[in-house]
Amino acid sequence: MPEGLQILIENFFDWESALRAWPLLVQGLALTAALAVTALPLGLLLGLLIGLGCALGGRLARVALIVWIDLFRAFPVLVLLILIYYGLPFLGLSLPAFAAAVLALVLNNSGYYGEIFRAGLASVPHGQREAAVALGLTPLRAAWLVVLPQALRAVAAPLASNSLELVKATSVAALAALPELLRSARVAQEQTYNPTPLMMAALLYFVLLWPFAHLVARLERRMLAREAR
């Protein structure tokens, strides 16, 4: 075996270090999944409410929601977490690390989801809503039952893509000392004096996210094929 390859294996694929690190990585993976499972539906729900507000609200409401969208899309999630976890205690409001990380992820992604839903709702011809209202539906029920299903089909790919980015962004929780997957890998690296735990964390991220990335790619190809017709 070439000497360089042997050194690479010893430093990044050490079996003994992998066994020692595995319990920590499993704990970190569970917390990463908990962050994603909590923040993802909340971000989607808030984004949907913002999109519906832009579609159905008055001029003042639309302006306020567009400012919200631009504001939270401009703020990196890392900066939001710093402000929430380390800044709010100066105002007398302290949040647990998990809640602070979820809030930062939800606020940041509400801007992206809100814009995606807003664009999707705007892409549906206005006549669809008018026809539904003419048949006796209220504007809200028309938006929910007639316009929204069509909008969701149009924005399925960007919604899935942004959800993938949200899951990857859970790694910022390490800043709040949460033992998610990346932080657990770093702790394991310090204990084993070997970077193998970081490689294992990368592989776990790949196994966790590759099916989702594959789904996003399929949705994007379908969207492009539909637009090309």
Short mmCIF file of C-alpha atoms in Angstrom, two decimals:
data_model
loop_
_atom_site.label_atom_id
_atom_site.label_comp_id
_atom_site.label_asym_id
_atom_site.label_seq_id
_atom_site.Cartn_x
_atom_site.Cartn_y
_atom_site.Cartn_z
CA MET A 1 0.00 0.00 0.00
CA PRO A 2 1.40 3.47 -0.88
CA GLU A 3 2.61 5.34 2.18
CA GLY A 4 0.39 8.36 1.48
CA LEU A 5 -2.74 6.20 1.28
CA GLN A 6 -1.81 4.41 4.50
CA ILE A 7 -1.38 7.74 6.32
CA LEU A 8 -4.75 8.91 4.96
CA ILE A 9 -6.50 5.76 6.24
CA GLU A 10 -4.83 5.96 9.64
CA ASN A 11 -5.85 9.58 10.10
CA PHE A 12 -9.34 9.68 8.61
CA PHE A 13 -10.60 6.08 8.72
CA ASP A 14 -9.30 4.73 12.01
CA TRP A 15 -11.52 1.85 13.13
CA GLU A 16 -10.74 2.19 16.84
CA SER A 17 -11.55 5.91 16.81
CA ALA A 18 -14.76 5.19 14.93
CA LEU A 19 -15.93 2.70 17.57
CA ARG A 20 -15.17 5.15 20.40
CA ALA A 21 -16.95 7.98 18.62
CA TRP A 22 -20.06 6.07 17.56
CA PRO A 23 -22.19 6.59 20.74
CA LEU A 24 -21.56 10.36 20.63
CA LEU A 25 -22.39 10.51 16.93
CA VAL A 26 -25.65 8.62 17.43
CA GLN A 27 -26.60 11.08 20.17
CA GLY A 28 -25.72 14.00 17.88
CA LEU A 29 -27.66 12.52 14.97
CA ALA A 30 -30.76 12.15 17.16
CA LEU A 31 -30.56 15.81 18.19
CA THR A 32 -30.03 16.93 14.60
CA ALA A 33 -33.13 14.97 13.59
CA ALA A 34 -35.10 16.50 16.49
CA LEU A 35 -34.09 20.02 15.42
CA ALA A 36 -35.08 19.34 11.81
CA VAL A 37 -38.39 17.65 12.69
CA THR A 38 -39.32 20.57 14.97
CA ALA A 39 -38.13 23.50 12.85
CA LEU A 40 -39.22 22.23 9.42
CA PRO A 41 -43.02 22.11 9.94
CA LEU A 42 -42.97 25.34 11.96
CA GLY A 43 -41.02 27.12 9.22
CA LEU A 44 -43.36 25.77 6.55
CA LEU A 45 -46.44 26.82 8.52
CA LEU A 46 -45.15 30.34 9.18
CA GLY A 47 -44.06 30.68 5.55
CA LEU A 48 -47.49 29.54 4.37
CA LEU A 49 -49.21 32.11 6.60
CA ILE A 50 -46.91 34.81 5.22
CA GLY A 51 -47.63 33.73 1.64
CA LEU A 52 -51.38 33.71 2.25
CA GLY A 53 -51.12 37.11 3.96
CA CYS A 54 -49.37 38.52 0.90
CA ALA A 55 -52.03 37.04 -1.38
CA LEU A 56 -55.11 37.96 0.64
CA GLY A 57 -54.09 40.89 2.84
CA GLY A 58 -54.43 44.58 2.17
CA ARG A 59 -51.68 46.83 0.91
CA LEU A 60 -50.30 47.59 4.38
CA ALA A 61 -50.22 43.92 5.33
CA ARG A 62 -48.46 43.00 2.08
CA VAL A 63 -45.81 45.68 2.60
CA ALA A 64 -45.20 44.54 6.19
CA LEU A 65 -44.91 40.88 5.15
CA ILE A 66 -42.55 41.68 2.26
CA VAL A 67 -40.35 43.57 4.75
CA TRP A 68 -40.45 40.47 6.99
CA ILE A 69 -39.44 38.26 4.05
CA ASP A 70 -36.55 40.51 3.02
CA LEU A 71 -35.39 41.01 6.61
CA PHE A 72 -35.12 37.36 7.58
CA ARG A 73 -33.72 36.26 4.24
CA ALA A 74 -30.97 38.87 4.66
CA PHE A 75 -30.05 37.68 8.18
CA PRO A 76 -27.79 34.61 8.23
CA VAL A 77 -29.18 31.96 10.55
CA LEU A 78 -25.90 32.04 12.49
CA VAL A 79 -26.37 35.75 13.26
CA LEU A 80 -29.98 35.15 14.29
CA LEU A 81 -28.90 32.42 16.69
CA ILE A 82 -26.28 34.71 18.24
CA LEU A 83 -28.86 37.48 18.71
CA ILE A 84 -31.48 35.12 20.14
CA TYR A 85 -29.30 32.96 22.40
CA TYR A 86 -26.71 35.50 23.53
CA GLY A 87 -28.52 38.82 22.96
CA LEU A 88 -32.00 38.29 24.39
CA PRO A 89 -30.74 37.56 27.95
CA PHE A 90 -29.62 41.22 28.12
CA LEU A 91 -33.31 42.10 27.65
CA GLY A 92 -34.34 39.69 30.40
CA LEU A 93 -35.45 36.86 28.10
CA SER A 94 -33.42 33.67 28.13
CA LEU A 95 -34.33 30.71 25.94
CA PRO A 96 -33.05 27.14 26.25
CA ALA A 97 -30.46 26.28 23.63
CA PHE A 98 -32.83 23.96 21.74
CA ALA A 99 -35.62 26.54 21.63
CA ALA A 100 -33.19 29.28 20.54
CA ALA A 101 -31.85 27.11 17.70
CA VAL A 102 -35.36 26.20 16.53
CA LEU A 103 -36.49 29.84 16.66
CA ALA A 104 -33.48 30.98 14.63
CA LEU A 105 -34.09 28.30 12.00
CA VAL A 106 -37.83 29.03 11.82
CA LEU A 107 -37.43 32.81 11.52
CA ASN A 108 -34.71 32.54 8.89
CA ASN A 109 -36.57 29.99 6.79
CA SER A 110 -39.94 31.72 7.17
CA GLY A 111 -38.53 34.39 4.88
CA TYR A 112 -37.56 31.85 2.23
CA TYR A 113 -40.73 29.78 2.57
CA GLY A 114 -42.87 32.93 2.62
CA GLU A 115 -41.37 34.12 -0.67
CA ILE A 116 -41.77 30.67 -2.24
CA PHE A 117 -45.45 30.47 -1.23
CA ARG A 118 -46.04 34.09 -2.27
CA ALA A 119 -44.60 33.43 -5.72
CA GLY A 120 -46.54 30.18 -6.05
CA LEU A 121 -49.84 31.80 -5.14
CA ALA A 122 -49.15 34.71 -7.49
CA SER A 123 -48.51 32.27 -10.36
CA VAL A 124 -52.08 30.94 -10.25
CA PRO A 125 -54.34 32.93 -12.62
CA HIS A 126 -56.52 35.39 -10.72
CA GLY A 127 -59.56 34.09 -12.56
CA GLN A 128 -59.33 30.82 -10.61
CA ARG A 129 -59.99 32.64 -7.35
CA GLU A 130 -62.70 34.81 -8.87
CA ALA A 131 -64.50 31.75 -10.22
CA ALA A 132 -64.33 30.01 -6.84
CA VAL A 133 -65.73 33.09 -5.08
CA ALA A 134 -68.47 33.34 -7.70
CA LEU A 135 -69.47 29.76 -6.85
CA GLY A 136 -70.01 30.77 -3.22
CA LEU A 137 -66.64 30.19 -1.54
CA THR A 138 -65.21 32.83 0.75
CA PRO A 139 -61.89 34.36 -0.41
CA LEU A 140 -60.03 32.37 2.26
CA ARG A 141 -61.67 29.05 1.34
CA ALA A 142 -61.09 29.79 -2.34
CA ALA A 143 -57.41 30.38 -1.65
CA TRP A 144 -57.17 27.24 0.51
CA LEU A 145 -59.18 24.83 -1.65
CA VAL A 146 -58.58 26.10 -5.18
CA VAL A 147 -55.50 28.31 -5.40
CA LEU A 148 -53.17 26.71 -2.85
CA PRO A 149 -53.18 23.16 -4.33
CA GLN A 150 -52.19 24.58 -7.72
CA ALA A 151 -49.54 26.79 -6.12
CA LEU A 152 -48.04 23.83 -4.23
CA ARG A 153 -47.57 21.88 -7.44
CA ALA A 154 -45.76 24.85 -8.96
CA VAL A 155 -43.36 25.34 -6.02
CA ALA A 156 -42.81 21.75 -4.83
CA ALA A 157 -39.19 21.76 -6.03
CA PRO A 158 -38.11 25.02 -4.33
CA LEU A 159 -39.94 24.00 -1.14
CA ALA A 160 -38.07 20.70 -1.05
CA SER A 161 -34.77 22.41 -1.87
CA ASN A 162 -35.18 24.93 0.95
CA SER A 163 -36.16 22.15 3.35
CA LEU A 164 -32.91 20.40 2.50
CA GLU A 165 -30.99 23.59 3.30
CA LEU A 166 -32.83 23.89 6.62
CA VAL A 167 -31.74 20.41 7.66
CA LYS A 168 -28.13 21.22 6.80
CA ALA A 169 -28.39 24.50 8.72
CA THR A 170 -29.10 22.61 11.96
CA SER A 171 -25.32 22.42 12.37
CA VAL A 172 -25.34 26.06 13.57
CA ALA A 173 -26.86 24.77 16.83
CA ALA A 174 -23.31 23.89 17.85
CA LEU A 175 -22.86 27.61 18.53
CA ALA A 176 -25.36 27.30 21.38
CA ALA A 177 -23.43 24.30 22.76
CA LEU A 178 -26.10 21.86 21.60
CA PRO A 179 -24.56 18.42 21.02
CA GLU A 180 -25.93 18.00 17.50
CA LEU A 181 -24.09 15.86 14.97
CA LEU A 182 -21.27 18.25 14.05
CA ARG A 183 -20.52 19.30 17.64
CA SER A 184 -20.62 15.66 18.77
CA ALA A 185 -18.10 14.82 16.05
CA ARG A 186 -15.81 17.61 17.24
CA VAL A 187 -16.05 16.41 20.85
CA ALA A 188 -15.28 12.86 19.72
CA GLN A 189 -12.32 14.15 17.70
CA GLU A 190 -10.92 15.84 20.83
CA GLN A 191 -11.33 12.60 22.77
CA THR A 192 -9.72 10.36 20.17
CA TYR A 193 -7.11 12.83 18.85
CA ASN A 194 -8.15 11.72 15.37
CA PRO A 195 -10.32 13.32 12.64
CA THR A 196 -12.13 10.05 11.91
CA PRO A 197 -15.27 11.21 13.83
CA LEU A 198 -15.55 14.20 11.48
CA MET A 199 -15.42 11.87 8.48
CA MET A 200 -18.09 9.69 10.09
CA ALA A 201 -20.28 12.75 10.68
CA ALA A 202 -19.86 13.71 7.01
CA LEU A 203 -20.91 10.20 5.96
CA LEU A 204 -23.93 10.33 8.27
CA TYR A 205 -24.97 13.68 6.79
CA PHE A 206 -24.61 12.15 3.33
CA VAL A 207 -26.70 9.08 4.21
CA LEU A 208 -29.33 11.27 5.85
CA LEU A 209 -29.56 13.90 3.11
CA TRP A 210 -28.75 12.11 -0.15
CA PRO A 211 -32.27 10.64 -0.64
CA PHE A 212 -33.71 14.11 0.01
CA ALA A 213 -31.26 15.68 -2.45
CA HIS A 214 -32.20 13.04 -5.03
CA LEU A 215 -35.89 13.88 -4.52
CA VAL A 216 -35.15 17.60 -4.98
CA ALA A 217 -33.31 16.88 -8.24
CA ARG A 218 -36.25 14.84 -9.56
CA LEU A 219 -38.74 17.57 -8.67
CA GLU A 220 -36.58 20.20 -10.36
CA ARG A 221 -36.32 18.10 -13.53
CA ARG A 222 -40.10 17.65 -13.59
CA MET A 223 -40.62 21.37 -13.11
CA LEU A 224 -38.25 22.20 -15.97
CA ALA A 225 -39.95 19.61 -18.20
CA ARG A 226 -43.36 21.09 -17.39
CA GLU A 227 -42.15 24.63 -18.17
CA ALA A 228 -40.64 23.46 -21.49
CA ARG A 229 -43.97 22.19 -22.78
#
